[in-house]
C-alpha cells in the first residue's frame, strides 16, 4: 500500500547536525500527516516531531529549538533537520506516514528506521 523509507542517519559528534529524510511511495495514496519517532534500547518509542498537511508542527520538549520538521509540496517527503545534537539524541529514528489509500481506511505506515549516533 504505502512504503516508507528513511535515510540520512549516521555518526556525528555532539554539537553537529544531521538531516533525515523520509520518502513515502505507493499507488493512489495521500499522506495527511507525518511524524518522526525515536527509540533507544530498552525504552519505548517516543514522538520527536510531527507535521500535518497544513504544515502544523509539534515537537517534543527535548528537541524544541534544535530540530525542525518540514515536508515537500507533495507531502510524500518529510525531513527532520537536527542541529546541536546531543549524545542523548542517539537512537533509531522512525518515520510514520498517516495516509489514505484508495479503497482502504486511513492507516499508519512505518519505515524500518535509521540509526543516529551522537558521540560526546
PDB file of C-alpha atoms in Angstrom:
ATOM      1  CA  UNK A   1       0.000   0.000   0.000  1.00  0.00           C
ATOM      2  CA  UNK A   2       2.399   2.703   1.195  1.00  0.00           C
ATOM      3  CA  UNK A   3       6.109   2.116   1.555  1.00  0.00           C
ATOM      4  CA  UNK A   4       8.066   4.388   3.861  1.00  0.00           C
ATOM      5  CA  UNK A   5      11.825   4.656   3.796  1.00  0.00           C
ATOM      6  CA  UNK A   6      14.107   6.740   5.990  1.00  0.00           C
ATOM      7  CA  UNK A   7      17.621   7.875   5.149  1.00  0.00           C
ATOM      8  CA  UNK A   8      20.255  10.246   6.440  1.00  0.00           C
ATOM      9  CA  UNK A   9      21.241   8.677   9.727  1.00  0.00           C
ATOM     10  CA  UNK A  10      24.845   8.287  10.799  1.00  0.00           C
ATOM     11  CA  UNK A  11      27.510   9.091  13.322  1.00  0.00           C
ATOM     12  CA  UNK A  12      28.100  12.691  14.334  1.00  0.00           C
ATOM     13  CA  UNK A  13      29.889  14.491  17.135  1.00  0.00           C
ATOM     14  CA  UNK A  14      27.989  16.372  19.802  1.00  0.00           C
ATOM     15  CA  UNK A  15      27.052  19.813  18.520  1.00  0.00           C
ATOM     16  CA  UNK A  16      26.861  18.612  14.955  1.00  0.00           C
ATOM     17  CA  UNK A  17      23.930  18.329  12.565  1.00  0.00           C
ATOM     18  CA  UNK A  18      22.158  15.695  10.521  1.00  0.00           C
ATOM     19  CA  UNK A  19      19.181  15.790   8.206  1.00  0.00           C
ATOM     20  CA  UNK A  20      16.917  12.793   7.995  1.00  0.00           C
ATOM     21  CA  UNK A  21      14.658  12.182   5.021  1.00  0.00           C
ATOM     22  CA  UNK A  22      11.522  10.086   4.788  1.00  0.00           C
ATOM     23  CA  UNK A  23      10.026   9.088   1.448  1.00  0.00           C
ATOM     24  CA  UNK A  24       6.562   7.591   1.087  1.00  0.00           C
ATOM     25  CA  UNK A  25       5.719   5.745  -2.117  1.00  0.00           C
ATOM     26  CA  UNK A  26       2.941   3.617  -3.495  1.00  0.00           C
ATOM     27  CA  UNK A  27      -0.189   3.909  -5.606  1.00  0.00           C
ATOM     28  CA  UNK A  28      -3.236   6.098  -5.110  1.00  0.00           C
ATOM     29  CA  UNK A  29      -2.436   7.441  -1.678  1.00  0.00           C
ATOM     30  CA  UNK A  30      -2.416  10.764   0.122  1.00  0.00           C
ATOM     31  CA  UNK A  31      -0.338  11.484   3.193  1.00  0.00           C
ATOM     32  CA  UNK A  32      -2.249  13.741   5.570  1.00  0.00           C
ATOM     33  CA  UNK A  33       0.269  13.794   8.410  1.00  0.00           C
ATOM     34  CA  UNK A  34       3.779  12.588   9.139  1.00  0.00           C
ATOM     35  CA  UNK A  35       5.887  12.175  12.217  1.00  0.00           C
ATOM     36  CA  UNK A  36       9.329  11.213  13.399  1.00  0.00           C
ATOM     37  CA  UNK A  37       9.734   8.938  16.395  1.00  0.00           C
ATOM     38  CA  UNK A  38      12.849   7.598  18.054  1.00  0.00           C
ATOM     39  CA  UNK A  39      13.616   4.614  20.177  1.00  0.00           C
ATOM     40  CA  UNK A  40      16.583   3.927  22.409  1.00  0.00           C
ATOM     41  CA  UNK A  41      17.494   0.415  23.539  1.00  0.00           C
ATOM     42  CA  UNK A  42      15.220  -0.746  26.340  1.00  0.00           C
ATOM     43  CA  UNK A  43      12.948   2.278  26.066  1.00  0.00           C
ATOM     44  CA  UNK A  44       9.608   2.961  24.479  1.00  0.00           C
ATOM     45  CA  UNK A  45       9.349   4.664  21.143  1.00  0.00           C
ATOM     46  CA  UNK A  46       8.744   8.376  21.625  1.00  0.00           C
ATOM     47  CA  UNK A  47       7.416  11.126  19.403  1.00  0.00           C
ATOM     48  CA  UNK A  48      10.049  13.593  18.252  1.00  0.00           C
ATOM     49  CA  UNK A  49       8.150  15.814  15.839  1.00  0.00           C
ATOM     50  CA  UNK A  50       5.060  15.784  13.673  1.00  0.00           C
ATOM     51  CA  UNK A  51       3.609  17.801  10.827  1.00  0.00           C
ATOM     52  CA  UNK A  52       0.159  17.928   9.278  1.00  0.00           C
ATOM     53  CA  UNK A  53      -0.838  18.522   5.676  1.00  0.00           C
ATOM     54  CA  UNK A  54      -1.469  22.138   6.668  1.00  0.00           C
ATOM     55  CA  UNK A  55       2.042  22.499   7.984  1.00  0.00           C
ATOM     56  CA  UNK A  56       1.133  22.498  11.651  1.00  0.00           C
ATOM     57  CA  UNK A  57       4.101  21.195  13.605  1.00  0.00           C
ATOM     58  CA  UNK A  58       4.592  19.744  17.039  1.00  0.00           C
ATOM     59  CA  UNK A  59       7.825  18.944  18.859  1.00  0.00           C
ATOM     60  CA  UNK A  60       8.919  17.044  21.924  1.00  0.00           C
ATOM     61  CA  UNK A  61      10.195  19.417  24.583  1.00  0.00           C
ATOM     62  CA  UNK A  62      13.613  17.777  24.439  1.00  0.00           C
ATOM     63  CA  UNK A  63      14.171  18.819  20.815  1.00  0.00           C
ATOM     64  CA  UNK A  64      12.429  22.188  20.620  1.00  0.00           C
ATOM     65  CA  UNK A  65      14.723  24.834  19.205  1.00  0.00           C
ATOM     66  CA  UNK A  66      17.143  22.218  17.840  1.00  0.00           C
ATOM     67  CA  UNK A  67      15.079  20.073  15.442  1.00  0.00           C
ATOM     68  CA  UNK A  68      12.901  21.199  12.559  1.00  0.00           C
ATOM     69  CA  UNK A  69      10.399  19.066  10.674  1.00  0.00           C
ATOM     70  CA  UNK A  70       9.368  20.001   7.160  1.00  0.00           C
ATOM     71  CA  UNK A  71       7.632  18.457   4.192  1.00  0.00           C
ATOM     72  CA  UNK A  72       7.737  18.950   0.446  1.00  0.00           C
ATOM     73  CA  UNK A  73       4.758  20.201  -1.538  1.00  0.00           C
ATOM     74  CA  UNK A  74       3.519  16.709  -2.316  1.00  0.00           C
ATOM     75  CA  UNK A  75       3.652  15.692   1.320  1.00  0.00           C
ATOM     76  CA  UNK A  76       5.352  12.463   0.329  1.00  0.00           C
ATOM     77  CA  UNK A  77       8.770  13.513   1.589  1.00  0.00           C
ATOM     78  CA  UNK A  78       9.392  14.698   5.105  1.00  0.00           C
ATOM     79  CA  UNK A  79      12.624  15.971   6.581  1.00  0.00           C
ATOM     80  CA  UNK A  80      13.977  16.255  10.075  1.00  0.00           C
ATOM     81  CA  UNK A  81      16.773  18.778  10.416  1.00  0.00           C
ATOM     82  CA  UNK A  82      18.641  18.072  13.629  1.00  0.00           C
ATOM     83  CA  UNK A  83      21.051  20.688  14.924  1.00  0.00           C
ATOM     84  CA  UNK A  84      23.140  20.913  18.068  1.00  0.00           C
ATOM     85  CA  UNK A  85      22.883  17.180  18.535  1.00  0.00           C
ATOM     86  CA  UNK A  86      23.498  15.705  21.947  1.00  0.00           C
ATOM     87  CA  UNK A  87      24.565  12.197  22.987  1.00  0.00           C
ATOM     88  CA  UNK A  88      21.090  11.656  24.404  1.00  0.00           C
ATOM     89  CA  UNK A  89      19.689  12.055  20.887  1.00  0.00           C
ATOM     90  CA  UNK A  90      21.295   8.737  19.996  1.00  0.00           C
ATOM     91  CA  UNK A  91      18.523   6.401  18.897  1.00  0.00           C
ATOM     92  CA  UNK A  92      16.905   4.683  15.979  1.00  0.00           C
ATOM     93  CA  UNK A  93      14.680   7.202  14.250  1.00  0.00           C
ATOM     94  CA  UNK A  94      11.470   6.061  12.613  1.00  0.00           C
ATOM     95  CA  UNK A  95       9.189   7.853  10.203  1.00  0.00           C
ATOM     96  CA  UNK A  96       5.447   7.379  10.266  1.00  0.00           C
ATOM     97  CA  UNK A  97       3.139   8.428   7.461  1.00  0.00           C
ATOM     98  CA  UNK A  98      -0.558   8.706   8.172  1.00  0.00           C
ATOM     99  CA  UNK A  99      -2.119   8.096   4.814  1.00  0.00           C
ATOM    100  CA  UNK A 100      -5.330   7.460   2.990  1.00  0.00           C
ATOM    101  CA  UNK A 101      -5.015   4.771   0.344  1.00  0.00           C
ATOM    102  CA  UNK A 102      -7.749   4.463  -2.252  1.00  0.00           C
ATOM    103  CA  UNK A 103     -10.069   1.629  -1.270  1.00  0.00           C
ATOM    104  CA  UNK A 104      -8.691   1.310   2.261  1.00  0.00           C
ATOM    105  CA  UNK A 105      -9.332   3.081   5.562  1.00  0.00           C
ATOM    106  CA  UNK A 106      -6.731   5.622   6.720  1.00  0.00           C
ATOM    107  CA  UNK A 107      -3.745   3.988   8.346  1.00  0.00           C
ATOM    108  CA  UNK A 108      -0.273   4.428   9.772  1.00  0.00           C
ATOM    109  CA  UNK A 109       2.711   3.316   7.719  1.00  0.00           C
ATOM    110  CA  UNK A 110       6.126   2.964   9.306  1.00  0.00           C
ATOM    111  CA  UNK A 111       9.620   2.857   7.933  1.00  0.00           C
ATOM    112  CA  UNK A 112      12.362   0.478   9.045  1.00  0.00           C
ATOM    113  CA  UNK A 113      14.274   3.145  10.920  1.00  0.00           C
ATOM    114  CA  UNK A 114      17.630   4.849  10.578  1.00  0.00           C
ATOM    115  CA  UNK A 115      20.315   4.923  13.261  1.00  0.00           C
ATOM    116  CA  UNK A 116      21.578   8.207  14.652  1.00  0.00           C
ATOM    117  CA  UNK A 117      24.597   8.071  16.919  1.00  0.00           C
ATOM    118  CA  UNK A 118      25.966  11.171  18.626  1.00  0.00           C
ATOM    119  CA  UNK A 119      29.380  10.887  20.216  1.00  0.00           C
ATOM    120  CA  UNK A 120      30.402  13.018  23.178  1.00  0.00           C
TER     121      UNK A 120
END
